[in-house]
Short mmCIF file of C-alpha atoms in Angstrom, two decimals:
data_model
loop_
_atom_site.label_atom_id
_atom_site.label_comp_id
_atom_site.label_asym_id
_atom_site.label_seq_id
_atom_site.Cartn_x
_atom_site.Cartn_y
_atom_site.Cartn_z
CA UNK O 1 -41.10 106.63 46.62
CA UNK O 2 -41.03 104.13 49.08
CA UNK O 3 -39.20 100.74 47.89
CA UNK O 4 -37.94 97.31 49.44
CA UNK O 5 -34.99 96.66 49.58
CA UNK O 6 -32.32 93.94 50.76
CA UNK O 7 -28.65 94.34 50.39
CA UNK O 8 -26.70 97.47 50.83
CA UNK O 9 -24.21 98.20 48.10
CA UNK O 10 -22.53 101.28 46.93
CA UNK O 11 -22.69 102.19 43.20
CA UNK O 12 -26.23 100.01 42.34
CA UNK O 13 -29.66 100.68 42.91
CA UNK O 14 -31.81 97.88 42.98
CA UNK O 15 -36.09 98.00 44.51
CA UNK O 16 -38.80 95.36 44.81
CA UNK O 17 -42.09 97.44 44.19
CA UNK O 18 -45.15 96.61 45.51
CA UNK O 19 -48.68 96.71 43.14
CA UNK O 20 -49.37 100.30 43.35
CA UNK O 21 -45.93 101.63 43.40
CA UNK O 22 -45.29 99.95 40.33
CA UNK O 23 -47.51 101.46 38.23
CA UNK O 24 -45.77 104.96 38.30
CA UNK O 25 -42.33 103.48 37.06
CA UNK O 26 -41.46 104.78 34.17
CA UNK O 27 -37.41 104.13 31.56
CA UNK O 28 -37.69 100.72 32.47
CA UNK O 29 -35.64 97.90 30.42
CA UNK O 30 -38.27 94.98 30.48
CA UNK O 31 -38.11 91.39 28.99
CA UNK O 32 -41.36 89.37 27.21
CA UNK O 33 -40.62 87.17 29.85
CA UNK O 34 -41.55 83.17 28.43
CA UNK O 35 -40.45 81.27 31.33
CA UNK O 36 -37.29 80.32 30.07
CA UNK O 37 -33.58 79.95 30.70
CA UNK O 38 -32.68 82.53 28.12
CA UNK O 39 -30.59 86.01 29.49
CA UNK O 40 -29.47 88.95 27.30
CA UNK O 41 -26.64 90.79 28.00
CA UNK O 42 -27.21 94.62 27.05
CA UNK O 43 -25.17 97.75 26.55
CA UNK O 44 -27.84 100.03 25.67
CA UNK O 45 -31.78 100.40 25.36
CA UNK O 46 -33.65 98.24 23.11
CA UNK O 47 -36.06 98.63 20.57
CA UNK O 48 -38.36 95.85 21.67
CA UNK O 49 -38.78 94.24 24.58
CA UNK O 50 -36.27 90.38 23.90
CA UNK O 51 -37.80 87.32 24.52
CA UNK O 52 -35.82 85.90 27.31
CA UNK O 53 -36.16 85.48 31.16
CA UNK O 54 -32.82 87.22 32.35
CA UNK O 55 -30.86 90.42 31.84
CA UNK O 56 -27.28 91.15 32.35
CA UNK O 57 -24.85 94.88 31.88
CA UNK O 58 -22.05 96.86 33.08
CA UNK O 59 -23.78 99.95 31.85
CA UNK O 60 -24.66 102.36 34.11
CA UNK O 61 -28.44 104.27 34.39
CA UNK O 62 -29.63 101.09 32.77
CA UNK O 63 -32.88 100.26 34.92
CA UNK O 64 -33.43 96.47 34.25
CA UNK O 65 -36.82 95.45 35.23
CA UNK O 66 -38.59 91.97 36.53
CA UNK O 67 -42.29 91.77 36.13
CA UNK O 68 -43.88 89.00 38.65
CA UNK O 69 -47.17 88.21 39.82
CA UNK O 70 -46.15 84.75 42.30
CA UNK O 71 -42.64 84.19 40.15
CA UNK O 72 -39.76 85.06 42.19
CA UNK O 73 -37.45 88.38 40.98
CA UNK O 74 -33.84 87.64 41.66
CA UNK O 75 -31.45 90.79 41.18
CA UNK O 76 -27.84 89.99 41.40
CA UNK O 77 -24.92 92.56 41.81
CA UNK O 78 -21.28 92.45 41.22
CA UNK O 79 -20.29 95.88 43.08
CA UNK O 80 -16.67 95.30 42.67
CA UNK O 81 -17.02 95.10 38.70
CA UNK O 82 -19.63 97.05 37.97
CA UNK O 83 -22.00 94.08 36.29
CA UNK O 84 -25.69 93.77 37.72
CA UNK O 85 -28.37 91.22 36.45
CA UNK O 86 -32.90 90.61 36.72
CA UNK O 87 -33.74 87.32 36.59
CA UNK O 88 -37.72 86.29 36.08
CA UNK O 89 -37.42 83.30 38.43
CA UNK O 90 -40.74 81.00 37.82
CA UNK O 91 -40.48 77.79 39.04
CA UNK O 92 -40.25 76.09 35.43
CA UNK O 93 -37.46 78.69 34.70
CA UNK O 94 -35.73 78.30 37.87
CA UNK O 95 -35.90 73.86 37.16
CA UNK O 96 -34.45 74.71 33.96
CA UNK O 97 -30.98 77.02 34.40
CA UNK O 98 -32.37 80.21 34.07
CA UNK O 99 -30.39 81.01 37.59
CA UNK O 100 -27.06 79.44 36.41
CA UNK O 101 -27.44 80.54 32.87
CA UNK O 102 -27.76 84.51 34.22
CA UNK O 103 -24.86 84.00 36.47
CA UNK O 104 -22.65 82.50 33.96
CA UNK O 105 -23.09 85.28 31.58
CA UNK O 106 -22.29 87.60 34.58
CA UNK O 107 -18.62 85.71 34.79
CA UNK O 108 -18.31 85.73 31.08
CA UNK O 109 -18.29 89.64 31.42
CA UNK O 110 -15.87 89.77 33.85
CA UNK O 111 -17.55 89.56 37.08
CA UNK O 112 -16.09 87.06 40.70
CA UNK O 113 -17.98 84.62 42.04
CA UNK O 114 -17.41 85.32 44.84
CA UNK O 115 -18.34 89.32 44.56
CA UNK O 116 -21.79 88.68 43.80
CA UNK O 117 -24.45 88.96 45.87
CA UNK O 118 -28.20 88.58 45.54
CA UNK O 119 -31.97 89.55 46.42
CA UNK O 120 -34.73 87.92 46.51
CA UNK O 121 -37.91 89.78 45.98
CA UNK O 122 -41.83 88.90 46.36
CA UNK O 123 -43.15 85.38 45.66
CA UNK O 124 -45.50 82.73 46.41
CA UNK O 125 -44.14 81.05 49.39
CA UNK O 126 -44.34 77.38 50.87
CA UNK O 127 -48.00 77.40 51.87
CA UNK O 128 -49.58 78.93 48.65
CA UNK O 129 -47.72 77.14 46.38
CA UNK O 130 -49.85 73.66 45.89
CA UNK O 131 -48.35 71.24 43.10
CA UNK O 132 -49.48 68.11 41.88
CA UNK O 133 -47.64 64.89 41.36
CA UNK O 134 -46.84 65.75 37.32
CA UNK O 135 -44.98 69.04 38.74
CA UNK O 136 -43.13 66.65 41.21
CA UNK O 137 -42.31 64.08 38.82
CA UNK O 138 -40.19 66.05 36.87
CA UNK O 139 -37.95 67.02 39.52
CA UNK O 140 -34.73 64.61 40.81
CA UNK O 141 -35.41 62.60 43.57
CA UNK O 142 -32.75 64.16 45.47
CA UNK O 143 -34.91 67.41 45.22
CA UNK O 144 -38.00 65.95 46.12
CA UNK O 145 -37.59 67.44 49.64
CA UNK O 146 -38.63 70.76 48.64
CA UNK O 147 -42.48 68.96 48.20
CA UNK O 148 -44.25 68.25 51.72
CA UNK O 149 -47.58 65.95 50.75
CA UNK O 150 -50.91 67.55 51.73
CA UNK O 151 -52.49 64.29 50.49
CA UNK O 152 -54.50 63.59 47.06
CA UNK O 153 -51.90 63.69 45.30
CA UNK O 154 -51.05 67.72 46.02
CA UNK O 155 -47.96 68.93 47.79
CA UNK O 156 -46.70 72.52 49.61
CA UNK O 157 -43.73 73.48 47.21
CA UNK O 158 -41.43 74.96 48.92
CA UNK O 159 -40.55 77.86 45.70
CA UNK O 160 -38.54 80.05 48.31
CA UNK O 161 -35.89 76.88 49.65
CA UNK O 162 -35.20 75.73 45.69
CA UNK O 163 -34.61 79.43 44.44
CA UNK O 164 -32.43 79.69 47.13
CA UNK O 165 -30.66 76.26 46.63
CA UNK O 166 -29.93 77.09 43.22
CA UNK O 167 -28.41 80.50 44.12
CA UNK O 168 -26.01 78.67 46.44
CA UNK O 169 -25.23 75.42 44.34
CA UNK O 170 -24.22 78.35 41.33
CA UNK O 171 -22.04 79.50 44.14
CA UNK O 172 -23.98 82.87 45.28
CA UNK O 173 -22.76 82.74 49.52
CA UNK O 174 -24.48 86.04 49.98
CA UNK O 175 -28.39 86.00 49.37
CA UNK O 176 -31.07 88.05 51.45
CA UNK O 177 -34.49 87.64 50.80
CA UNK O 178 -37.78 89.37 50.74
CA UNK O 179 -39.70 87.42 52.27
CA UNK O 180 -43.90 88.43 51.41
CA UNK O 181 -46.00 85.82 50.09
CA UNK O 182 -47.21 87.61 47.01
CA UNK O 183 -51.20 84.92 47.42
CA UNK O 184 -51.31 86.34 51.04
CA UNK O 185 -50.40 89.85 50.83
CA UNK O 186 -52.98 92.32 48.66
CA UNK O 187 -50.61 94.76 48.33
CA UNK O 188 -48.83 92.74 45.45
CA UNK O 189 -50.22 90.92 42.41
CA UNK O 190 -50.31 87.72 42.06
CA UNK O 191 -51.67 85.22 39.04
CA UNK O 192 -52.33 82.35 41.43
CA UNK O 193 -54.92 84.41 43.30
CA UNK O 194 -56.52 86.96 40.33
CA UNK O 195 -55.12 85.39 36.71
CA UNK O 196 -57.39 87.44 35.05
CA UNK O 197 -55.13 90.38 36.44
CA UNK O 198 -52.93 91.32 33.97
CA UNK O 199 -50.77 93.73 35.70
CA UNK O 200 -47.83 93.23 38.02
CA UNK O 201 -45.56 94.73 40.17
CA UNK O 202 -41.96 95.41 39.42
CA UNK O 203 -38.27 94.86 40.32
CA UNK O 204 -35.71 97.18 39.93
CA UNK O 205 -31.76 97.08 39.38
CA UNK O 206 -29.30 99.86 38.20
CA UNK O 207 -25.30 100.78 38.63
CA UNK O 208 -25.62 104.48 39.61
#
């Protein structure tokens, strides 16, 4: 099957799937994904799907699995120590340490800093993403530069720049991103453009 990838690394697997491919993936580990800054590490399959926005193992054939539809996938990989993560990246989960949260449970199970690398799948990019002045407001001022006014009170929000400025203020030097804007491109879902749509596409990340 035909997948998207960004970073090479030996011993993990790790796919952004577009709409169609997704829908013949089957032994994946999903999340009931809330928005939220809640990760799970795991050691085995689960019974039910846990209610948090970020998975972490060192367990190998374990397929964790982002489901997005605009919300940015972020898959992170330790290669040297064995410990991968899938982070559901939506803006409100990204502004609220969802990022940080995933790669601090990473260290707490032994993986470097400086080891890790990430990918960035499929989101809404820059000119898709309009925001209003309540989204802006609760944001620093120092991060206001990720919001370029379009006037009436909407702004472009530049989604790809702040998932990638957390990344690096966490500490992540090595990121590579995918970069398809999910509103533009039909081949992937996305709420923004169809929310009546309830499927979505997939992200993928194993240790082989």
């Amino acid at each position: 099957m035909e997948r998207v990838k960004c970073l090479e690394s030996e011993g993990v697997f790790h796919a952004f799937y577009n709409a169609e491919e997704s829908q013949h993936l089957e032994n994946l580990i999903l999340m009931n994904q809330v928005h939220s800054a809640d990760v799970l590490f795991i050691e085995k399959r689960l019974s039910e799907y846990p209610k948090v926005d970020a998975l972490v193992t060192n367990v190998s054939g374990l397929k964790l699995a982002v489901k997005t539809a605009d919300c940015a996938p972020v898959l992170l990989f330790d290669s040297k120590n064995k410990i991968i993560a899938a982070i559901h990246a939506g803006w409100k989960g990204a502004f609220q340490g969802v990022i940080e949260n995933c790669i601090l449970k990473m260290l707490e199970k032994g993986a470097e800093i400086s080891s890790i690398k990430a990918a960035v799948g499929p989101h809404i990019q820059k000119e898709s993403f309009e925001a209003d002045d309540k989204m802006k407001a609760l944001f620093p001022v120092t991060e206001y530069i990720f919001f370029e006014e379009k006037g009436n009170g909407l702004y472009s929000f530049d989604f790809h720049a702040y998932v990638l400025y957390r990344l690096k203020r966490a500490g992540i030097k090595k990121v590579e991103s995918v970069l398809i804007d999910t509103y533009q491109n039909e081949d992937y879902f996305s709420y923004r453009r169809d929310s009546k749509n309830p499927l979505r596409q997939f992200s993928v990340i194993s240790l082989e």
